[in-house]
Amino acid sequence: MNINLDDILFRVEKPARYTGGELNSVYKDLNKEHIRFAFCFPDTYEVGMAHLGSRILYHTLNKREDTYCERCFAPWPDMEGLLREKNIPLFTLETKDSLKEFNFLGFTLQYEMSYTNILNMLNMAHITIRASERGEDEPIVMAGGPCAYNPEPLYDIVDFFELGEGEEVMNDVLEVYKKYKGKNKKKEFLREISKIQGVYVPSLYDVTYNEDGTIKEFTPKYEDVPNKVSKRFIANFDGVEFPDEIIVPYTEIVHDRVVLETFRGCTNGCRFCQAGMIYRPVREKSTETLLKQADTLLKSTGYSEISLSSLSICDYSDIQNLIHTLMETHGENKVAVSLPSIRIDAFSVDLIKEIQKVRKTGLTFAPEAGSQRMRDIINKGVTEERVLEAAHSAFEAGWSTIKLYFMIGLPYETIEDVQGIAHLADKVAGEYFKVPKYIRNKGLRVTASTSIFVPKPFTPFQWAPQATMEEVGEKIKAVKLSIESSAVNYNYHESLVSYMEAVFARGDRRLCDVIIKAFEKGAKFDGWSEYFDFDLWMEAMRECNVDGDFYAYRERSYDEILPWDFIDIGVNREYLVRENEKAKKAELTKNCREGCTGCGVNVNFKEGVCFEGALSN
C-alpha cells in the first residue's frame, strides 16, 4: 500500500511514533510468500516499544523464514484525526500496509483500560469488531499477556487467546495455520488450534448464568475441545529465544535502554500479586548467558544503560556476581546498570555501591503496606526495621532521594494501617539525618506513592471485594493528614479508573457488550487521565443492563464458579483458598526457596522442576 505521510507528519505532536525505519527494524521481501503478522500494542509507541515481551516476539517470529512480523501502535488522537480525515487505514511501521492486509493481528493485553484501544485500532483499519461477524477475508485476531488470564470480557472481539509464554505457542499456531492459509476455513483452523496447550478459543465454549448473575456452567461445545486450558511455559529458560538486536527508537521511550530478562517467576508468594502466581515456576538464565546477551545488545544498539528485569531482581541467585561482572566489563565505557523496584529484605549495601560506580540511577523500595500487620496479611515478609536499615544504607551510599511504593484498599485493612504509610515515610526521611553531614548528599526527598489495590484472578485475594471509592477517599485523606516531614512528597491515583479496572479484571462475557458500547460512545485511551470519561462508562453499563458493583464490590464465595476457572495456571485453587485464610489471620507463608509451600506447580508442570533444577546456574 502506497501512502504519503508527508502532509500529515509535520502536523502531529510526535511524528517519530509513525515513521518506522529505526535501527534494527526487520524488512523482508514482500514478493516472497509470508504469513503476515502484525504485532499490535494498544497504547502509544513510547509505551509499547518499552515492552520486553513485544521485542522478544518480534524477534522470534521474524526468525521464521515463512513469517513476516511488523509493528503497529495505537495512534495518539492527533494522528488518528488526520488518518480518518484523509481516509488512510491504520498501518504497520515497516511496510505502511493496512492492518486489514495481514493474516494475524496479535494484541498484547497488559492493562484492562487499554481494551477500547483494541476496538479503535480495528475500526481504523476497517476490520469488523465482533469476532462472530468477522469475515473469512479479514485478519485473525489473537491476544496474550497477563490480562488474557481472564479473557472473557473480550470473548467476542478476539478469535483466540494465548495463555502463557508466547515464544513456543505462537510457533505451534503458525505451523497449523500453514495448512489453512488462503483456504477460507477459519472455523476449522480455530477448532484445530484449540487442542494446542495454551490456546483458548472462546467461540468453542458456552456459558450459562444463575438467577443471581453468577456463572452456572462453562462448557465446551464439542467433545474434542478441552474442558480446561493449561497455560504454556518454557522449561529451559536459559535456552529460550532472545533478541540479539533490538530496535532503537528515534524518539525517547519509557525505558530507553538494554533490558536483560534474568528469570521468570517469583518465589515470594505475595498474596496481592497476580504475576507472582501466573508466571510460576521460577526459571533462571545463567550468568554466562546474561553476560553474552549484554555484550551483544550493547554492541548492536549503542545504548549505555542496562536494566536487569524480573519480578524480584534481588532474588536472582547470582545477582552480586552478575552486577560486579557487568560493571567490571562495561564500566570503563560508562555503561550504567539499573534495577527495578527492589524488595527491601533482599537489599544489599554492596550491591547498591556497585551500581552507583558509573552513575546513580533511581532507587525505589516497595514496602507495599505501612503497618507490619498489613505486610503480614499480604505475605510481604519485611519488617519496619529492615526498611529503615535499607534507607539508612542508601543515604550512606550517597543517595538523597528514595521512592516508596504502597497500596491502599487491601483486604482486611484499617485506617490505622494506612496511616502507617505516612509514619513509615517520615521515619525513612528521618534516617537521612542520622547519617553524618560529610557523608550524605544534599537534597533529601522521599516520595511515597500509593496505588489502589485491584483484586486480580489467580491470587488469594481473587474472592475479595474492592474497597469502595468512599473508603479509598478516606484512606488517601488519612495518609495526607498523617505526613509530618516536609521532605516527604505524597502521590496517589484516582479511584475511578481503579474501579473500572476492577470491573474488567474479574468480569465475564457480559462486559464485552459494555466495551463495544463505550467505544461507540467515544471511549479510548482510558488509561490516560486526560481521556478517561467515567460517566461515559457508567452510561454504557446502564444501557447494557450491567452493574459494575457486581464485579468490583462483591465478595465471592469459595464455591462460586469464576469466569477464569477453566484456565489451569498450575497453582491449585486449594492453595489460593489456604493463603486467603492465612491472610485473615495475618499468618506468613515462607519463601519457596526455603522449601516447597504446596502451590501445586511442581505437580502440574513437572518439567518446570521448582526449584533446584530451575534455579541452578
XYZ file of C-alpha atoms in Angstrom:
617
model
C 0.000 0.000 0.000
C 1.484 3.308 -1.030
C 0.563 6.175 1.273
C 2.057 9.632 1.519
C 2.518 10.774 5.094
C 4.467 13.920 4.223
C 1.480 16.231 4.592
C 0.450 14.601 7.878
C 3.535 14.008 9.995
C 4.503 17.664 10.364
C 1.069 18.308 11.875
C 1.319 15.776 14.734
C 2.979 16.092 18.115
C 5.495 13.245 17.775
C 5.992 12.148 14.160
C 8.703 9.608 15.100
C 5.912 7.435 16.508
C 4.761 6.649 12.967
C 7.764 6.735 10.618
C 9.389 3.355 11.251
C 12.849 2.838 9.790
C 14.577 2.587 13.170
C 17.903 0.823 13.667
C 17.449 -2.982 13.761
C 13.950 -2.939 12.257
C 13.257 -6.014 10.109
C 12.444 -5.748 6.431
C 11.594 -8.730 4.242
C 10.933 -9.232 0.532
C 7.184 -8.857 0.040
C 7.429 -10.707 -3.276
C 8.000 -13.882 -1.295
C 5.108 -15.760 0.289
C 4.867 -14.961 4.013
C 2.451 -15.411 6.863
C 1.914 -11.754 7.669
C 1.683 -10.999 11.372
C 1.072 -7.530 12.831
C 2.097 -7.199 16.468
C -0.299 -4.575 17.824
C 0.242 -2.706 21.061
C -2.937 -0.916 22.241
C -1.114 2.113 23.607
C 1.349 4.709 22.382
C 4.647 3.965 20.664
C 6.638 5.109 23.712
C 4.855 2.638 25.974
C 4.758 -0.250 23.510
C 8.381 -0.037 22.429
C 9.468 -0.356 26.053
C 7.609 -3.649 26.450
C 10.108 -6.502 26.542
C 7.597 -9.165 25.503
C 6.885 -7.275 22.277
C 10.584 -7.150 21.452
C 11.017 -10.861 22.123
C 8.075 -11.920 19.935
C 9.065 -9.533 17.121
C 12.483 -11.187 17.091
C 11.147 -14.739 17.458
C 8.570 -14.500 14.672
C 10.929 -12.787 12.253
C 13.474 -15.592 12.725
C 10.967 -17.740 10.826
C 11.548 -17.622 7.073
C 7.831 -18.142 6.390
C 6.626 -15.269 8.597
C 6.951 -11.506 8.497
C 6.130 -9.732 11.760
C 5.559 -5.968 11.730
C 4.539 -3.463 14.402
C 1.557 -1.209 14.981
C 0.785 1.060 17.938
C -2.316 2.989 18.933
C -2.083 6.394 17.264
C -2.454 9.408 19.511
C -5.723 11.312 18.865
C -3.952 13.980 16.775
C -2.703 11.345 14.325
C -5.973 9.432 14.438
C -7.889 12.542 13.446
C -5.663 13.131 10.421
C -5.761 9.478 9.312
C -9.548 9.473 9.459
C -9.715 12.816 7.690
C -7.511 11.527 4.850
C -9.264 8.118 4.871
C -5.948 6.340 5.497
C -6.411 2.994 7.270
C -4.247 2.206 10.283
C -0.932 0.731 9.118
C 2.213 -1.003 10.297
C 5.501 0.845 10.683
C 7.578 -1.454 8.490
C 5.623 -1.566 5.204
C 2.873 1.002 5.891
C 0.357 -1.662 4.840
C -3.118 -1.549 6.348
C -3.770 -3.959 9.209
C -6.548 -5.431 7.079
C -3.934 -6.920 4.728
C -2.444 -9.155 7.432
C -3.203 -12.779 8.269
C -2.879 -12.230 12.030
C -3.234 -9.294 14.365
C -1.654 -10.016 17.739
C -2.625 -7.743 20.638
C -0.850 -7.775 23.985
C -3.124 -7.271 26.995
C -1.023 -5.506 29.618
C -3.763 -3.363 31.151
C -7.543 -3.635 31.280
C -8.037 0.031 30.459
C -6.474 -0.403 27.018
C -9.332 -2.590 25.739
C -11.140 0.197 23.872
C -7.907 0.993 22.029
C -8.063 -2.511 20.550
C -11.506 -1.746 19.141
C -10.340 1.636 17.886
C -7.356 0.116 16.083
C -9.581 -2.472 14.408
C -12.061 0.220 13.419
C -9.332 2.451 11.977
C -8.268 -0.433 9.714
C -11.891 -1.097 8.662
C -11.886 -4.502 10.366
C -15.107 -5.882 11.865
C -15.006 -5.534 15.647
C -17.042 -8.598 16.653
C -15.305 -11.913 16.042
C -18.681 -13.585 15.412
C -19.293 -11.210 12.476
C -15.753 -11.007 11.090
C -15.401 -12.373 7.556
C -13.101 -15.076 6.201
C -11.110 -12.446 4.298
C -10.395 -10.436 7.456
C -7.426 -10.995 9.773
C -7.490 -13.484 12.634
C -7.305 -11.515 15.876
C -5.421 -13.063 18.788
C -4.295 -11.747 22.170
C -1.998 -12.675 25.046
C -0.380 -11.148 28.093
C -1.320 -11.005 31.791
C -4.883 -9.741 31.241
C -5.548 -12.750 28.996
C -5.785 -14.830 32.178
C -9.343 -13.528 32.314
C -10.146 -13.341 28.606
C -13.935 -13.316 28.909
C -14.613 -9.542 28.613
C -13.091 -9.738 25.105
C -14.680 -13.075 24.150
C -16.446 -11.759 21.007
C -13.638 -9.456 19.889
C -10.637 -11.801 19.960
C -10.659 -15.031 17.897
C -8.231 -16.841 20.187
C -6.068 -16.178 23.232
C -2.613 -17.450 24.084
C -2.205 -18.232 27.775
C 1.352 -18.345 28.995
C 4.653 -17.759 27.270
C 4.164 -16.976 23.618
C 7.557 -17.907 22.178
C 6.525 -21.545 21.754
C 2.737 -21.221 21.456
C 2.893 -18.858 18.505
C 5.209 -21.144 16.560
C 2.830 -24.071 17.076
C -0.130 -21.955 15.919
C 1.697 -20.811 12.786
C 2.635 -24.367 11.889
C -1.053 -25.296 11.923
C -2.019 -22.149 10.022
C 0.200 -23.088 7.072
C -2.305 -25.844 6.252
C -5.225 -23.403 6.175
C -3.697 -20.243 4.670
C -5.803 -18.994 1.776
C -8.485 -21.693 2.149
C -11.193 -19.661 3.936
C -11.513 -22.190 6.737
C -11.163 -20.000 9.812
C -13.524 -22.098 11.947
C -11.666 -25.311 11.119
C -8.347 -23.623 11.928
C -9.607 -22.348 15.285
C -11.033 -25.765 16.157
C -7.666 -27.414 15.488
C -5.527 -24.941 17.429
C -7.860 -25.205 20.435
C -6.063 -28.506 21.130
C -2.676 -26.758 21.455
C -1.617 -26.250 25.067
C -2.037 -22.593 25.943
C -4.674 -21.754 23.306
C -8.220 -20.692 24.215
C -10.879 -20.181 21.520
C -13.909 -18.555 23.211
C -16.333 -19.276 20.351
C -15.995 -23.003 21.128
C -17.495 -22.644 24.635
C -20.928 -21.860 26.084
C -21.627 -20.036 29.349
C -24.897 -20.069 31.317
C -25.806 -17.997 34.377
C -27.743 -18.413 37.626
C -30.583 -16.061 38.561
C -28.257 -14.132 40.876
C -25.928 -13.349 37.964
C -23.160 -15.784 38.884
C -21.949 -18.390 36.396
C -23.913 -21.635 36.360
C -21.889 -23.605 33.850
C -18.975 -23.218 31.437
C -18.864 -25.993 28.823
C -17.136 -26.777 25.531
C -19.439 -27.055 22.521
C -17.661 -30.119 21.106
C -16.204 -33.293 22.585
C -12.736 -32.708 21.138
C -12.452 -29.228 22.706
C -10.665 -29.334 26.102
C -12.584 -28.601 29.313
C -9.503 -26.935 30.808
C -6.958 -24.739 29.062
C -3.477 -25.131 30.571
C -1.041 -22.248 30.362
C 2.103 -22.736 28.311
C 5.521 -22.204 29.806
C 9.109 -22.776 28.738
C 11.053 -25.147 30.974
C 14.538 -24.424 29.595
C 14.589 -20.677 30.081
C 18.353 -20.450 29.658
C 17.993 -21.624 26.068
C 14.933 -19.570 25.102
C 14.998 -17.243 22.089
C 16.114 -13.725 22.983
C 16.864 -10.843 20.590
C 20.499 -10.251 19.692
C 19.338 -6.958 18.180
C 16.565 -4.722 19.480
C 15.018 -1.770 17.702
C 16.463 1.598 18.730
C 13.759 4.294 18.513
C 14.283 7.759 17.071
C 12.306 9.219 19.964
C 12.573 8.701 23.700
C 10.537 5.806 25.068
C 9.541 4.835 28.609
C 12.501 2.506 29.267
C 15.119 3.518 26.702
C 17.891 1.030 27.413
C 19.039 -2.574 27.037
C 16.825 -4.882 29.087
C 18.079 -8.282 30.281
C 15.480 -10.752 31.492
C 17.245 -12.572 34.327
C 14.486 -15.009 35.292
C 10.750 -15.611 35.141
C 8.503 -16.374 38.056
C 8.745 -15.420 41.713
C 9.145 -17.314 44.980
C 7.896 -14.666 47.412
C 4.213 -15.550 47.385
C 2.805 -12.040 47.897
C -0.940 -12.558 48.142
C -1.913 -9.486 46.117
C 0.385 -10.228 43.186
C -1.057 -11.891 40.091
C 2.299 -12.042 38.309
C 3.814 -13.980 41.203
C 1.217 -16.712 40.665
C 0.705 -16.878 36.896
C 4.411 -16.850 35.998
C 5.393 -19.787 38.212
C 7.585 -21.850 38.223
C 10.795 -19.864 38.649
C 13.332 -20.373 35.857
C 16.650 -18.535 35.647
C 19.128 -17.692 32.946
C 22.747 -18.413 33.757
C 25.110 -15.548 34.457
C 27.153 -16.611 31.431
C 24.105 -16.314 29.153
C 23.177 -12.890 30.527
C 26.712 -11.551 30.115
C 26.789 -12.695 26.486
C 23.406 -11.106 25.805
C 24.510 -7.845 27.428
C 27.646 -7.686 25.320
C 25.770 -8.431 22.097
C 22.956 -5.946 22.724
C 25.244 -3.102 23.781
C 27.184 -3.522 20.537
C 24.086 -3.782 18.324
C 22.241 -0.814 19.846
C 24.750 1.701 21.182
C 22.875 2.012 24.469
C 24.810 2.992 27.592
C 22.482 1.540 30.220
C 21.442 -1.996 31.121
C 18.314 -2.735 33.118
C 18.009 -6.098 34.845
C 14.436 -7.309 34.601
C 12.421 -9.757 36.689
C 9.610 -9.704 39.226
C 12.094 -9.529 42.124
C 15.551 -8.823 40.776
C 17.490 -9.278 44.019
C 16.241 -12.876 44.178
C 18.422 -13.782 41.207
C 20.715 -16.421 42.692
C 23.949 -14.898 41.333
C 22.992 -11.216 41.487
C 26.183 -9.970 43.169
C 28.444 -11.668 40.660
C 26.281 -10.622 37.706
C 26.321 -6.935 38.604
C 30.012 -6.956 39.555
C 30.974 -8.565 36.240
C 28.765 -6.211 34.209
C 30.308 -3.196 35.908
C 33.841 -4.560 35.579
C 33.346 -5.380 31.882
C 31.439 -2.296 30.741
C 32.089 0.326 33.433
C 35.036 1.883 31.593
C 32.642 2.578 28.695
C 30.350 4.420 31.154
C 27.625 1.775 30.877
C 25.295 2.009 33.867
C 23.281 -0.812 35.419
C 19.812 -0.066 36.774
C 17.488 -2.190 38.861
C 13.694 -2.046 39.034
C 11.845 -1.757 42.337
C 13.914 -3.559 44.991
C 12.483 -5.916 47.588
C 13.875 -4.449 50.775
C 14.684 -7.675 52.574
C 16.990 -8.553 49.681
C 18.636 -5.127 49.684
C 22.414 -5.052 49.891
C 24.756 -2.146 50.575
C 27.462 -3.802 48.489
C 25.019 -4.178 45.616
C 23.949 -0.559 45.695
C 27.543 0.676 45.873
C 28.378 -1.438 42.848
C 25.661 0.010 40.620
C 26.445 3.636 41.541
C 30.045 3.425 40.300
C 29.130 4.812 36.872
C 26.149 6.991 37.762
C 23.300 6.928 40.210
C 20.092 5.514 38.788
C 16.738 5.725 40.534
C 16.241 3.903 43.830
C 12.800 2.506 44.578
C 11.686 0.379 47.511
C 8.311 -1.359 47.673
C 7.169 -1.938 51.271
C 3.624 -2.262 49.781
C 1.918 -1.596 53.144
C 2.511 0.807 56.016
C 1.917 -1.405 59.042
C 3.512 -4.692 59.992
C 0.071 -6.250 60.331
C -0.749 -5.450 56.704
C 2.652 -6.591 55.465
C 1.984 -9.929 57.151
C -1.532 -10.101 55.691
C -0.177 -9.709 52.165
C 2.774 -12.013 52.971
C 5.324 -9.316 52.236
C 7.646 -10.635 54.913
C 9.612 -7.454 55.572
C 9.868 -5.536 58.856
C 9.943 -1.804 59.524
C 13.413 -2.256 60.988
C 14.627 -3.682 57.688
C 13.053 -0.831 55.711
C 14.793 1.768 57.834
C 18.077 -0.105 57.739
C 17.914 -0.196 53.924
C 17.105 3.524 53.740
C 19.990 4.343 56.077
C 22.369 2.304 53.927
C 21.167 4.113 50.804
C 21.708 7.547 52.351
C 25.179 6.464 53.493
C 25.943 5.308 49.956
C 25.157 8.754 48.577
C 21.500 8.657 47.655
C 19.336 11.541 48.818
C 16.122 10.652 47.003
C 14.138 7.472 47.568
C 10.783 6.368 46.206
C 8.465 4.181 48.278
C 5.567 2.250 46.731
C 2.493 1.289 48.735
C -1.041 0.069 48.112
C -4.233 1.149 49.805
C -7.569 -0.626 49.828
C -6.064 -4.018 50.593
C -8.337 -6.681 52.124
C -8.699 -6.514 55.918
C -7.086 -3.037 56.024
C -7.930 -0.338 58.611
C -7.389 3.422 58.773
C -4.586 2.804 61.266
C -2.851 0.580 58.699
C -2.842 3.289 56.011
C -1.702 5.938 58.498
C 1.302 3.664 58.888
C 2.279 4.614 55.313
C 2.799 8.218 56.409
C 4.583 7.205 59.607
C 6.973 4.907 57.724
C 7.749 7.550 55.076
C 8.500 10.041 57.853
C 10.814 7.555 59.555
C 12.627 6.871 56.251
C 13.231 10.607 55.881
C 14.470 10.667 59.467
C 17.196 8.119 58.664
C 18.811 10.722 56.390
C 19.632 12.926 59.378
C 21.246 10.017 61.219
C 23.955 9.924 58.554
C 26.920 12.282 59.195
C 26.739 15.501 57.162
C 30.093 14.931 55.494
C 28.794 11.632 54.029
C 25.259 12.394 52.918
C 24.329 14.263 49.763
C 22.081 17.322 49.790
C 18.514 17.448 48.537
C 16.589 14.974 50.686
C 13.370 13.866 49.034
C 11.239 10.853 49.926
C 8.324 10.182 47.592
C 5.582 7.934 48.895
C 3.257 6.691 46.140
C 0.057 4.751 46.704
C -1.917 2.827 44.134
C -5.380 1.426 44.738
C -5.468 -2.331 45.177
C -7.406 -4.171 42.471
C -8.225 -7.849 43.193
C -6.976 -9.987 40.317
C -7.684 -13.541 39.109
C -5.455 -16.377 40.349
C -4.468 -14.640 43.572
C -5.518 -15.431 47.155
C -7.495 -12.172 47.074
C -9.480 -13.023 43.914
C -12.615 -13.509 46.050
C -12.276 -10.196 47.943
C -14.332 -7.053 47.282
C -12.511 -3.945 46.133
C -12.538 -1.024 48.578
C -15.285 1.448 47.658
C -14.483 4.900 46.308
C -15.629 6.420 49.597
C -13.330 4.134 51.604
C -10.399 4.880 49.300
C -11.011 8.622 49.598
C -10.959 8.408 53.391
C -7.729 6.423 53.354
C -5.967 8.808 50.967
C -7.005 11.698 53.221
C -5.700 9.819 56.263
C -2.274 9.394 54.645
C -2.124 13.061 53.640
C -3.006 14.326 57.093
C -0.578 11.968 58.836
C 2.588 13.014 56.972
C 4.714 15.292 59.151
C 8.082 15.584 57.363
C 8.396 18.372 54.797
C 10.798 16.113 52.884
C 8.032 13.589 52.123
C 6.039 14.030 48.929
C 2.832 12.015 48.549
C 1.496 10.811 45.175
C -1.740 8.885 44.746
C -4.012 7.602 41.982
C -7.661 8.343 41.373
C -10.176 5.691 42.367
C -12.472 5.995 39.317
C -10.027 4.318 36.943
C -9.258 1.622 39.516
C -12.982 0.888 39.814
C -13.240 0.216 36.075
C -10.036 -1.821 36.188
C -11.592 -3.973 38.919
C -14.784 -4.438 36.887
C -12.876 -5.806 33.896
C -10.250 -7.716 35.880
C -12.923 -10.053 37.272
C -15.591 -9.558 34.633
C -17.393 -12.104 32.455
C -18.728 -12.232 28.902
C -21.489 -9.727 29.589
C -18.867 -6.976 29.706
C -17.977 -7.444 26.044
C -21.113 -5.501 25.040
C -20.153 -2.784 27.525
C -16.707 -2.349 25.940
C -18.233 -2.094 22.478
C -20.908 0.347 23.665
C -18.329 2.538 25.421
C -16.156 2.566 22.316
C -19.140 3.610 20.191
C -19.657 6.486 22.628
C -16.040 7.605 22.161
C -14.026 5.754 24.814
C -10.315 5.300 24.082
C -7.001 5.765 25.904
C -8.876 5.067 29.132
C -5.584 4.556 30.961
C -4.727 8.217 30.291
C -6.385 10.630 32.714
C -6.993 13.292 30.060
C -9.155 10.896 28.035
C -10.792 8.698 30.676
C -14.510 9.513 30.982
C -16.106 7.730 33.936
C -19.610 8.981 33.150
C -19.370 7.531 29.653
C -18.609 4.103 31.100
C -21.489 4.403 33.543
C -23.827 5.169 30.632
C -22.522 2.175 28.669
C -23.102 -0.171 31.609
C -26.636 1.145 32.199
C -27.549 0.716 28.544
C -26.228 -2.867 28.625
C -28.024 -3.626 31.921
C -24.702 -4.357 33.641
C -23.966 -3.433 37.256
C -20.308 -2.590 37.779
C -20.610 -3.018 41.541
C -21.460 -6.694 40.966
C -17.926 -7.226 39.662
C -15.949 -4.698 41.757
C -17.524 -4.636 45.221
C -18.964 -8.109 45.700
C -17.243 -10.711 47.853
C -17.246 -14.138 46.161
C -17.755 -17.434 47.950
C -15.220 -20.214 47.513
C -17.773 -22.427 45.727
C -18.691 -19.827 43.083
C -17.641 -20.580 39.507
C -15.360 -17.725 38.490
C -15.087 -16.594 34.838
C -11.488 -17.826 34.610
C -11.913 -21.167 36.378
C -11.483 -23.096 33.114
C -7.838 -21.962 32.978
C -5.132 -24.054 34.669
C -2.096 -21.996 35.670
C -0.586 -24.848 37.666
C -1.295 -23.241 41.048
C -4.084 -25.115 42.847
C -7.307 -23.394 43.840
C -6.931 -25.042 47.256
C -3.615 -23.252 47.751
C -5.204 -19.881 46.965
C -8.023 -20.571 49.434
C -5.498 -21.593 52.085
C -3.478 -18.407 51.526
C -6.567 -16.211 51.802
C -7.480 -17.850 55.100
C -3.927 -17.307 56.380
C -4.207 -13.656 55.331
C -7.243 -13.234 57.583
C -5.056 -14.366 60.498
C -2.018 -12.331 59.334
C -0.010 -15.565 59.065
C 3.084 -15.690 56.879
C 3.972 -18.330 54.287
C 7.671 -18.962 53.759
C 9.520 -18.108 50.560
C 9.502 -21.052 48.137
C 13.299 -21.052 48.151
C 13.168 -22.197 51.759
C 11.089 -25.233 50.801
C 8.005 -26.100 48.785
C 4.808 -24.437 50.017
C 2.495 -26.785 48.115
C 1.064 -24.430 45.490
C 0.795 -27.322 43.026
C 3.002 -26.081 40.225
C 5.536 -28.865 40.838
C 2.843 -31.495 40.333
C 1.010 -29.853 37.446
C 4.060 -28.794 35.424
C 6.667 -31.389 36.306
C 9.086 -30.388 33.600
C 9.435 -26.966 35.276
C 11.039 -28.500 38.366
C 10.813 -25.937 41.161
C 13.308 -25.159 42.382
C 16.692 -26.829 42.483
C 16.787 -27.616 38.777
C 15.217 -24.313 37.736
C 17.430 -22.162 39.901
C 20.808 -23.669 39.208
C 23.281 -21.862 37.017
